[in-house]
Coordinates of C-alpha atoms in Angstrom, one line a residue:
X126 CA 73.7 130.6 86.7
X127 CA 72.1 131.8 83.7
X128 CA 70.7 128.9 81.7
X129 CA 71.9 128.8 77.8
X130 CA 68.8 128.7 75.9
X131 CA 66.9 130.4 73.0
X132 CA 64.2 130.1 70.6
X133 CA 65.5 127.3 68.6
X134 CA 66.4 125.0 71.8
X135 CA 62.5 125.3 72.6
X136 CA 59.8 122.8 71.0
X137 CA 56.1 122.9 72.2
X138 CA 53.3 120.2 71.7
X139 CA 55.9 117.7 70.4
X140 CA 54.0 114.3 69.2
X141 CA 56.4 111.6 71.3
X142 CA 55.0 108.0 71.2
X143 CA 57.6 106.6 73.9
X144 CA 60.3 108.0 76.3
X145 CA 63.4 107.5 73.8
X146 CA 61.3 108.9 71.2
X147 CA 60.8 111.9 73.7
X148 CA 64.5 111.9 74.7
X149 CA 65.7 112.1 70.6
X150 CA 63.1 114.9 70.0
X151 CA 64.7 117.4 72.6
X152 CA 68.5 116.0 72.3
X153 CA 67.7 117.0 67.9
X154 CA 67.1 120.0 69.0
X155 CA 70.6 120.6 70.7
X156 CA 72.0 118.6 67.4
X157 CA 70.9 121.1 65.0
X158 CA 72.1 124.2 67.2
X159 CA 75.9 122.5 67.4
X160 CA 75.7 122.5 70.6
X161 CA 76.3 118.8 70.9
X162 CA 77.1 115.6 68.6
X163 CA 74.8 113.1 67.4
X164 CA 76.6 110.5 69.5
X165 CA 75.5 112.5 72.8
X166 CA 71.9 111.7 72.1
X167 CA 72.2 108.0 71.7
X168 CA 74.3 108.0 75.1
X169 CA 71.1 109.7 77.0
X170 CA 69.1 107.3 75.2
X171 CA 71.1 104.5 76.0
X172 CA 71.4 105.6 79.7
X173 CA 67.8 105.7 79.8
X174 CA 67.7 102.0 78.8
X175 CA 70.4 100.8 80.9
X176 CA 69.8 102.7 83.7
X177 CA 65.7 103.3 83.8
X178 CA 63.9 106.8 84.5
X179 CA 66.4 108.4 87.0
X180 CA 66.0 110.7 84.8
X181 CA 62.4 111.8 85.6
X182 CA 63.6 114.1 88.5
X183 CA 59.9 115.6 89.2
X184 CA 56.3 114.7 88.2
X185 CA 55.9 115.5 84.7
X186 CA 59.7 116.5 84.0
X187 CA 62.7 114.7 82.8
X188 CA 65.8 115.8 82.5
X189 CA 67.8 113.5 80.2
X190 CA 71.7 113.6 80.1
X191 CA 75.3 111.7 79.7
X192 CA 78.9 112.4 80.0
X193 CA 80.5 115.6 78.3
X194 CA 82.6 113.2 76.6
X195 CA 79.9 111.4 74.6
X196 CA 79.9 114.7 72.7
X197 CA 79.2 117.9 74.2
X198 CA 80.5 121.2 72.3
X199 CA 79.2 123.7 74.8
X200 CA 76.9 124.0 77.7
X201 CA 73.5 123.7 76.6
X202 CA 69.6 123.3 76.9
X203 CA 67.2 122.2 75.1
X204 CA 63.6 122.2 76.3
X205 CA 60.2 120.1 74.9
X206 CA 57.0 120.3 75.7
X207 CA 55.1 116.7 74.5
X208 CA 51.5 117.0 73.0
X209 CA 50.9 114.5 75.5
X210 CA 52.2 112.8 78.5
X211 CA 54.1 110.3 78.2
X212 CA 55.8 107.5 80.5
X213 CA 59.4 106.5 81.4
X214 CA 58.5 104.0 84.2
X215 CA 58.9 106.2 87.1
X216 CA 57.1 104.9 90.0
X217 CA 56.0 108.3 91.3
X218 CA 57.0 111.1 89.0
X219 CA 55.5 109.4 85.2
X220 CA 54.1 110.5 83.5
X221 CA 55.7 113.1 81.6
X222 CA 54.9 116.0 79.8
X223 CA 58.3 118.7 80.2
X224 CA 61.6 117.5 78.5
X225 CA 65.1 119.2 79.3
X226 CA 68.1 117.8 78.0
X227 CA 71.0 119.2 78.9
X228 CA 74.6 119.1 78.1
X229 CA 77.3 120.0 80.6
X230 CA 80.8 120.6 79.7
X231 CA 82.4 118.7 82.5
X232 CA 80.4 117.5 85.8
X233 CA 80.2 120.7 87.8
X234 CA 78.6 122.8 85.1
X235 CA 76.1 119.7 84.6
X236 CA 75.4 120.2 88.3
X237 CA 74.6 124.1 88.1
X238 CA 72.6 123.6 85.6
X239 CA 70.5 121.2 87.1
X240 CA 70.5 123.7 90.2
X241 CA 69.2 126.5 88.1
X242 CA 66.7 124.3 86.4
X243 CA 65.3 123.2 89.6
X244 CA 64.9 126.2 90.7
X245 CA 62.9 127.5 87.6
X246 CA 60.8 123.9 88.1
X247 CA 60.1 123.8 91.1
X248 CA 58.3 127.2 91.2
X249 CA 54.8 126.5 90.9
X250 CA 53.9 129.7 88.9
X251 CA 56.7 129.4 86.4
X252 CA 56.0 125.6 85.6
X253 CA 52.5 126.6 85.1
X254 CA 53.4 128.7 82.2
X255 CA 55.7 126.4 80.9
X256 CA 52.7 123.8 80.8
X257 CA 50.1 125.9 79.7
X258 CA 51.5 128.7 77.1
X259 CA 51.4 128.4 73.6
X260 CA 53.8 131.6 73.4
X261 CA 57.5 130.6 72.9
X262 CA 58.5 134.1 74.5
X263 CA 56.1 133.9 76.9
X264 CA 57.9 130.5 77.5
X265 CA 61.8 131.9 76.7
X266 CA 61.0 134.3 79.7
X267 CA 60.5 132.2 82.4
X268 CA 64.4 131.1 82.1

């Protein structure tokens, strides 16, 4: 699966005092680009208080989401990296420094998506750059 981002969907050393301020920062970014409704980033935010930090998938990432009907337009990405870590309450994976939020228009391209972002993740080189790089195509290219 080829993952839907570009240069606008890609923040780096984003200031982010708390987890929903962390979550609001990458879901703006998807906002702005159209790609989904203002109402879509109060539902992750919301699911991140109802439901706690299911969403921090890996140490140092989280992957905040909610149902395409809260107001996805089309499938989508949007990727920050915080100035500094920050934590969600995870008991193992906190705290975090890499948000993606992602928007998928029904559930099974939500689940390819998070396929092909673990994939990208979970590769120890590629995360590396997407910690350390202050490039945003040097970034862009490892998706």
């Amino acid at each position: 699966m080829i993952i839907p981002i570009n240069h606008e969907l890609i923040e780096l050393d984003v200031p982010a005092e708390s987890a929903e301020a962390a979550i609001q920062k990458a879901g703006e970014l998807l906002v702005q680009a159209g790609k989904v409704e203002a109402s879509y980033v109060e539902a992750m935010i919301k699911g991140f208080q109802d439901v706690g930090p299911y969403i921090v998938l890996a140490p140092g990432i989280a992957i905040p989401h909610a149902r395409p009907e809260h107001g996805v337009n089309e499938q989508c990405i949007s990727v920050i990296r915080l100035e500094k870590e920050v934590v969600f309450g995870h008991p193992s994976n906190d705290p975090v420094r890499l948000v993606c939020s992602i928007g998928g228009v029904d559930s099974s391209s939500h689940i390819g998506m998070l396929q092909a972002l673990s994939s990208i993740l979970g590769n120890k080189e590629k995360l590396h750059v997407l910690l350390t790089t202050d490039n945003k195509e040097e970034f862009l290219s490892v998706f």
